Coordinates of C-alpha atoms in Angstrom, one line a residue:
M1 CA 83.5 15.0 17.3
A2 CA 84.3 18.5 18.4
S3 CA 81.7 21.2 18.0
A4 CA 82.4 24.4 16.1
L5 CA 83.3 26.2 19.3
E6 CA 86.2 23.9 19.8
D7 CA 87.6 24.1 16.3
P8 CA 90.7 26.1 15.3
V9 CA 89.9 29.6 14.2
L10 CA 91.9 32.0 12.2
E11 CA 92.4 35.1 14.3
R12 CA 94.6 37.5 12.2
Y13 CA 96.8 37.5 9.2
F14 CA 99.9 39.6 8.6
K15 CA 101.2 41.1 5.4
G16 CA 104.7 42.8 5.3
H17 CA 107.1 40.2 3.7
K18 CA 107.5 40.5 -0.1
A19 CA 108.1 36.8 -0.8
A20 CA 107.5 33.4 0.6
I21 CA 107.6 32.8 4.4
T22 CA 110.2 30.1 5.4
S23 CA 110.0 30.0 9.2
V24 CA 107.9 31.3 12.1
S25 CA 108.7 31.3 15.8
F26 CA 106.7 32.5 18.8
S27 CA 108.4 34.4 21.7
P28 CA 108.3 32.4 25.0
N29 CA 105.6 34.7 26.4
S30 CA 103.6 34.4 23.1
K31 CA 103.3 38.2 22.7
Q32 CA 105.5 38.4 19.6
L33 CA 106.0 36.3 16.4
A34 CA 109.2 36.3 14.4
T35 CA 109.2 35.3 10.7
A36 CA 111.8 34.6 8.1
S37 CA 111.3 35.0 4.3
W38 CA 112.8 34.7 0.8
D39 CA 112.8 38.5 0.7
T40 CA 116.1 38.4 2.9
F41 CA 114.4 39.9 5.9
L42 CA 113.3 38.9 9.4
M43 CA 110.2 40.4 10.8
L44 CA 109.0 40.7 14.4
W45 CA 105.3 41.0 14.8
N46 CA 103.7 42.2 18.1
L47 CA 100.5 40.4 18.5
K48 CA 98.7 43.3 20.2
P49 CA 96.3 44.9 17.6
Q50 CA 97.7 47.9 15.7
A51 CA 101.2 47.5 17.3
R52 CA 104.0 48.3 15.0
A53 CA 106.2 45.5 13.4
Y54 CA 109.9 45.6 13.0
R55 CA 111.8 44.4 9.8
Y56 CA 115.4 43.4 10.3
V57 CA 117.8 44.1 7.5
G58 CA 121.1 42.3 7.5
H59 CA 121.1 39.0 5.6
K60 CA 122.2 39.1 2.0
D61 CA 120.1 36.1 0.7
V62 CA 117.0 34.0 1.6
V63 CA 116.5 33.7 5.4
T64 CA 115.7 30.0 5.9
S65 CA 115.1 29.7 9.7
V66 CA 114.4 31.9 12.7
Q67 CA 113.9 31.0 16.4
F68 CA 113.5 32.8 19.6
S69 CA 115.8 31.9 22.5
P70 CA 114.0 30.2 25.5
Q71 CA 114.5 33.4 27.5
G72 CA 113.1 35.5 24.7
N73 CA 116.2 37.9 24.7
L74 CA 117.7 36.7 21.4
L75 CA 116.6 35.7 17.9
A76 CA 118.7 33.4 15.9
S77 CA 118.5 33.2 12.1
A78 CA 119.9 31.2 9.3
S79 CA 120.4 32.2 5.7
R80 CA 121.5 31.1 2.2
D81 CA 124.2 33.8 2.5
R82 CA 126.0 31.1 4.6
T83 CA 125.8 33.0 7.9
V84 CA 124.0 32.7 11.1
R85 CA 122.9 35.8 13.0
L86 CA 122.0 36.5 16.6
W87 CA 119.7 39.4 17.0
I88 CA 118.4 41.4 20.0
P89 CA 114.7 41.6 19.4
D90 CA 114.2 45.3 19.9
K91 CA 114.2 48.6 17.9
K92 CA 117.9 48.9 17.9
G93 CA 118.6 45.8 16.0
K94 CA 122.0 44.8 17.4
S95 CA 123.3 41.6 15.9
S96 CA 126.3 39.2 15.7
E97 CA 127.2 37.3 12.6
F98 CA 128.5 33.7 12.8
K99 CA 130.6 32.5 10.0
A100 CA 131.6 28.8 9.8
H101 CA 129.5 27.1 7.3
T102 CA 130.7 26.9 3.7
A103 CA 127.2 26.6 2.1
P104 CA 123.7 27.9 2.8
V105 CA 122.5 27.3 6.4
R106 CA 119.1 25.7 6.6
S107 CA 118.1 25.7 10.3
V108 CA 118.9 27.1 13.7
D109 CA 117.7 25.7 17.1
F110 CA 118.3 26.7 20.7
S111 CA 119.0 24.2 23.5
S112 CA 116.2 24.3 26.1
D113 CA 118.4 26.2 28.5
G114 CA 119.5 28.7 25.9
Q115 CA 123.1 27.9 26.3
Y116 CA 123.7 26.3 23.0
L117 CA 122.7 26.8 19.3
V118 CA 122.8 24.1 16.7
T119 CA 122.9 24.9 12.9
A120 CA 122.4 22.7 9.9
S121 CA 123.8 23.4 6.4
E122 CA 124.1 22.4 2.8
D123 CA 127.9 21.9 3.5
K124 CA 126.7 18.5 4.9
S125 CA 127.6 19.5 8.5
I126 CA 125.9 20.3 11.8
K127 CA 127.5 22.8 14.1
V128 CA 127.1 23.6 17.7
W129 CA 127.8 27.0 19.2
N130 CA 128.1 28.3 22.8
M131 CA 125.8 31.2 23.3
H132 CA 127.3 32.7 26.6
R133 CA 130.7 33.1 24.9
Q134 CA 129.2 33.3 21.4
R135 CA 131.7 31.0 19.9
F136 CA 131.9 27.9 17.8
L137 CA 132.3 24.6 19.6
F138 CA 132.2 21.6 17.4
S139 CA 130.9 20.1 14.1
L140 CA 129.2 16.7 13.4
Y141 CA 130.0 15.1 10.1
R142 CA 128.3 11.9 8.9
H143 CA 125.7 13.0 6.4
T144 CA 126.6 12.6 2.8
H145 CA 124.2 15.2 1.3
W146 CA 122.7 18.5 2.3
V147 CA 121.5 18.7 6.0
R148 CA 117.9 20.2 6.1
C149 CA 117.2 20.5 9.8
A150 CA 118.9 19.8 13.2
K151 CA 117.2 20.1 16.6
F152 CA 118.1 19.5 20.2
S153 CA 116.3 17.1 22.5
P154 CA 114.4 18.8 25.4
D155 CA 117.3 17.8 27.8
R156 CA 119.9 18.9 25.2
R157 CA 121.8 15.5 25.4
L158 CA 120.8 14.6 21.9
I159 CA 120.5 16.2 18.5
V160 CA 118.3 14.9 15.6
S161 CA 119.2 15.8 12.1
C162 CA 117.8 15.0 8.7
S163 CA 119.4 15.1 5.2
E164 CA 118.8 14.7 1.6
D165 CA 120.9 11.6 1.9
K166 CA 117.6 10.0 3.1
T167 CA 118.7 9.5 6.6
I168 CA 117.7 10.8 10.1
K169 CA 120.4 10.7 12.6
I170 CA 120.5 11.0 16.3
W171 CA 123.7 12.4 17.9
D172 CA 125.0 12.3 21.5
T173 CA 126.2 15.7 22.3
T174 CA 128.6 14.5 24.9
N175 CA 130.8 12.2 22.9
K176 CA 129.8 13.9 19.6
Q177 CA 129.0 10.6 17.9
C178 CA 126.1 9.4 15.8
V179 CA 124.2 6.9 18.1
N180 CA 121.3 6.1 15.8
N181 CA 120.3 6.2 12.2
F182 CA 116.9 5.9 10.5
S183 CA 116.9 5.3 6.7
D184 CA 114.3 5.8 4.0
S185 CA 114.4 4.3 0.6
V186 CA 111.7 6.6 -1.0
G187 CA 112.1 10.3 0.1
F188 CA 114.1 12.3 2.6
A189 CA 112.9 14.4 5.6
N190 CA 112.5 18.1 5.2
F191 CA 112.2 18.7 8.8
V192 CA 112.6 16.8 12.2
D193 CA 111.8 17.4 15.8
F194 CA 111.5 15.8 19.2
N195 CA 108.2 15.5 21.1
P196 CA 108.1 17.4 24.4
S197 CA 109.1 14.4 26.5
G198 CA 112.1 13.6 24.2
T199 CA 111.2 10.0 23.7
C200 CA 110.0 10.3 20.0
I201 CA 110.9 12.2 16.8
A202 CA 108.5 13.3 14.0
S203 CA 109.7 13.8 10.5
A204 CA 108.1 15.7 7.5
G205 CA 108.8 13.8 4.4
S206 CA 109.4 14.8 0.8
D207 CA 107.4 11.6 0.0
H208 CA 104.2 13.2 1.4
T209 CA 104.4 11.2 4.7
V210 CA 104.6 12.2 8.4
K211 CA 106.4 9.5 10.5
L212 CA 106.9 9.2 14.3
W213 CA 109.7 7.1 15.7
D214 CA 110.4 6.0 19.2
I215 CA 114.1 6.5 19.7
R216 CA 114.2 4.3 22.9
V217 CA 113.3 1.1 21.0
N218 CA 114.2 2.4 17.4
K219 CA 110.8 1.6 16.0
L220 CA 108.4 3.4 13.7
L221 CA 105.4 4.1 15.7
Q222 CA 103.0 5.9 13.3
H223 CA 103.0 6.7 9.6
Y224 CA 100.6 9.1 8.2
Q225 CA 99.7 9.7 4.6
V226 CA 97.4 12.6 4.8
H227 CA 99.1 15.1 2.3
N228 CA 99.2 15.2 -1.5
C229 CA 102.5 16.8 -1.7
G230 CA 105.8 17.0 0.2
V231 CA 105.4 17.9 3.9
N232 CA 107.7 20.8 4.9
C233 CA 107.3 21.3 8.6
V234 CA 105.7 19.7 11.7
S235 CA 105.2 21.1 15.2
F236 CA 104.2 19.3 18.5
H237 CA 101.6 20.8 20.8
S238 CA 103.0 21.3 24.3
S239 CA 100.9 18.4 25.6
G240 CA 102.6 16.1 23.2
N241 CA 99.2 14.8 22.1
Y242 CA 98.8 16.6 18.8
L243 CA 101.1 17.3 15.8
I244 CA 100.4 19.9 13.2
T245 CA 101.8 19.6 9.7
A246 CA 102.4 22.0 6.8
S247 CA 102.7 20.9 3.2
S248 CA 103.2 22.1 -0.5
D249 CA 99.7 20.9 -1.2
G250 CA 98.5 24.1 0.5
M251 CA 97.1 22.4 3.6
L252 CA 97.7 22.4 7.3
K253 CA 96.7 19.0 9.1
I254 CA 96.3 18.4 12.8
L255 CA 96.8 14.9 14.0
D256 CA 95.6 13.4 17.2
L257 CA 98.5 11.3 18.2
L258 CA 96.8 9.4 21.0
E259 CA 94.0 8.4 18.8
G260 CA 96.2 7.9 15.8
R261 CA 94.1 9.9 13.4
L262 CA 93.7 13.2 11.4
I263 CA 91.3 15.6 13.1
Y264 CA 91.5 18.8 11.2
T265 CA 92.4 20.0 7.6
L266 CA 93.0 23.8 7.4
Q267 CA 93.0 25.7 4.1
G268 CA 93.9 29.2 4.9
H269 CA 96.8 29.6 2.5
T270 CA 97.1 30.0 -1.3
G271 CA 99.9 27.9 -2.5
P272 CA 102.5 25.7 -0.7
V273 CA 102.7 26.1 3.1
F274 CA 106.4 26.0 4.2
T275 CA 106.2 26.6 8.0
V276 CA 104.0 26.1 11.1
S277 CA 104.6 26.3 14.9
F278 CA 102.5 26.2 18.0
S279 CA 103.1 28.8 20.7
K280 CA 104.8 27.6 23.8
G281 CA 101.6 26.8 25.6
G282 CA 99.9 25.6 22.6
E283 CA 97.0 28.1 22.8
Q284 CA 97.9 29.5 19.3
F285 CA 99.8 28.5 16.1
A286 CA 101.1 30.4 13.2
S287 CA 101.8 29.3 9.6
G288 CA 103.4 30.8 6.6
G289 CA 104.1 30.0 2.9
A290 CA 104.4 30.9 -0.6
D291 CA 101.6 33.5 -0.5
A292 CA 103.9 35.7 1.7
Q293 CA 101.2 35.8 4.4
V294 CA 101.5 34.9 8.1
L295 CA 98.4 33.4 9.5
L296 CA 97.7 33.4 13.3
W297 CA 95.3 30.7 14.5
K298 CA 93.6 30.1 17.9
T299 CA 93.9 26.4 18.8
N300 CA 90.7 25.9 20.8
F301 CA 90.4 22.2 20.4
D302 CA 93.1 21.4 23.0
E303 CA 91.2 22.8 25.9
L304 CA 88.3 20.3 26.0
H305 CA 90.5 17.4 24.8
S306 CA 93.1 18.0 27.5
K307 CA 90.3 18.1 30.3
D308 CA 89.0 14.8 29.0
F309 CA 92.6 13.4 28.8
N310 CA 93.5 14.5 32.3
K311 CA 90.3 12.8 33.6
R312 CA 91.3 9.6 31.9
N313 CA 94.8 9.7 33.4
L314 CA 94.0 10.4 37.1
K315 CA 94.8 6.8 37.8
R316 CA 98.5 7.3 36.7
L317 CA 100.9 6.8 39.5
H318 CA 103.4 9.5 38.2
F319 CA 102.0 12.8 37.7
D320 CA 105.4 14.4 36.8
S321 CA 105.7 12.8 33.3
Q322 CA 103.7 13.1 30.1
P323 CA 102.4 9.8 28.8
H324 CA 104.5 8.2 26.2
L325 CA 103.6 7.6 22.7
L326 CA 104.0 3.8 23.4
D327 CA 100.5 4.3 25.0
I328 CA 99.1 5.0 21.6
Y329 CA 96.7 2.6 20.0
P330 CA 97.3 0.8 17.6
R331 CA 100.8 0.0 18.7
T332 CA 102.1 -1.5 15.4
P333 CA 103.3 0.9 12.6
H334 CA 100.7 1.4 10.0
S335 CA 99.4 4.0 7.6
H336 CA 96.7 6.5 8.6
E337 CA 94.5 7.7 5.8
G338 CA 92.4 9.7 8.2
K339 CA 89.3 10.3 6.0
V340 CA 86.8 9.4 8.6
G341 CA 85.6 11.8 11.3
T342 CA 87.9 14.8 10.2
I343 CA 86.9 18.5 10.0
E344 CA 87.8 20.7 7.0
I345 CA 88.2 24.4 7.8
N346 CA 88.5 27.0 5.0
P347 CA 88.5 30.6 6.4
K348 CA 89.5 32.2 3.1
L349 CA 86.0 33.5 2.6
D350 CA 86.0 35.2 5.9
I351 CA 89.5 36.7 5.8
I352 CA 88.3 40.1 4.8
D353 CA 86.6 40.5 8.2
L354 CA 89.7 39.9 10.2
Q355 CA 91.7 42.5 12.1
S356 CA 94.1 44.8 10.1
S357 CA 96.7 42.7 8.5
S358 CA 99.2 45.5 7.6
P359 CA 100.5 47.1 10.8
P360 CA 103.1 50.0 10.5
V361 CA 106.5 48.5 9.7
V362 CA 109.8 50.0 11.0
D363 CA 112.9 49.0 9.0
I364 CA 115.9 48.3 11.3
L365 CA 119.3 48.1 9.7
S366 CA 121.7 45.7 11.4
F367 CA 124.9 46.7 13.0
D368 CA 127.4 44.3 14.7
S369 CA 127.3 44.4 18.5
T370 CA 130.9 43.0 18.4
T371 CA 134.0 44.4 16.9
G372 CA 133.6 42.0 14.0
C373 CA 132.2 38.9 12.6
L374 CA 132.6 35.6 14.6
K375 CA 134.5 33.1 12.6
V376 CA 136.0 29.7 13.2

């Protein structure tokens, strides 16, 4: 059991959005945080105390997703206005608008090299874009209902997607074919993502579950039932050893994937939590939800655990690869209730003592950096 010094700590909270937070994304250097909201705005928060924040005005409806490019020189956003925008994250606010989807766009995701962008939409399609030429490349069609999320694998050779048709599909980006399919008879996945080594995917279920699948052997590895409402988002720690989850029950949960158990329950938000993300190095994570607040947390627990883990793995022959989730015990799929040996953290009573949560906000009106909108 970790001591209090190794527990996650709420560092700051930010107020500036006027409605629910739908998505958060750290810059690659972890000095900035981008957020998307039902209020139709993107916001860019500088994590230095008292630094000004930028509010980007351009979308005409709810902004559903935001992500920094791997180089940090672009922000991509998706909206219910059926468009995708690329922004230069500075005080000028140049942006390009992509129009190809015929219904609200639910997610955006850059490939690890920043050369491609994948988008998912309620038009039942997934679309891939070339970032260098800023043009549409191809669509993937096999889902029979709204597509909630699509993500590249770390090597960009695969895409994982989830849909309200209750399937999770794996796509080969070279031949543009669906190469794998996971079905669920109960609920659908709101969110999916690859682990850092690209061997597994995690899903956030509308049926209150979190599931981990090994895509090499097409098997369910772990099945967690730790939330009381739908799970909206998951994020892998950079080590691949931890997963954080956000749910409509108002809770964040942190799972130790190597031990196969729940280790933390965090209660900082009031109302449903829609999004959570670790920073690139895993030292911090941010969360947002219906209370329109962005909470910034310091991870802490990963430092001691990673030292112990590295000691246990000195005997490994290959130091260039992360341990696979097949190393997890127990190896058979089973449900984790996680009620023993967990720590609950509720910082709400201490939130008044945190650093100023309302930095100066500068509104930036978008103007197109191209001569017109990019269309198919």
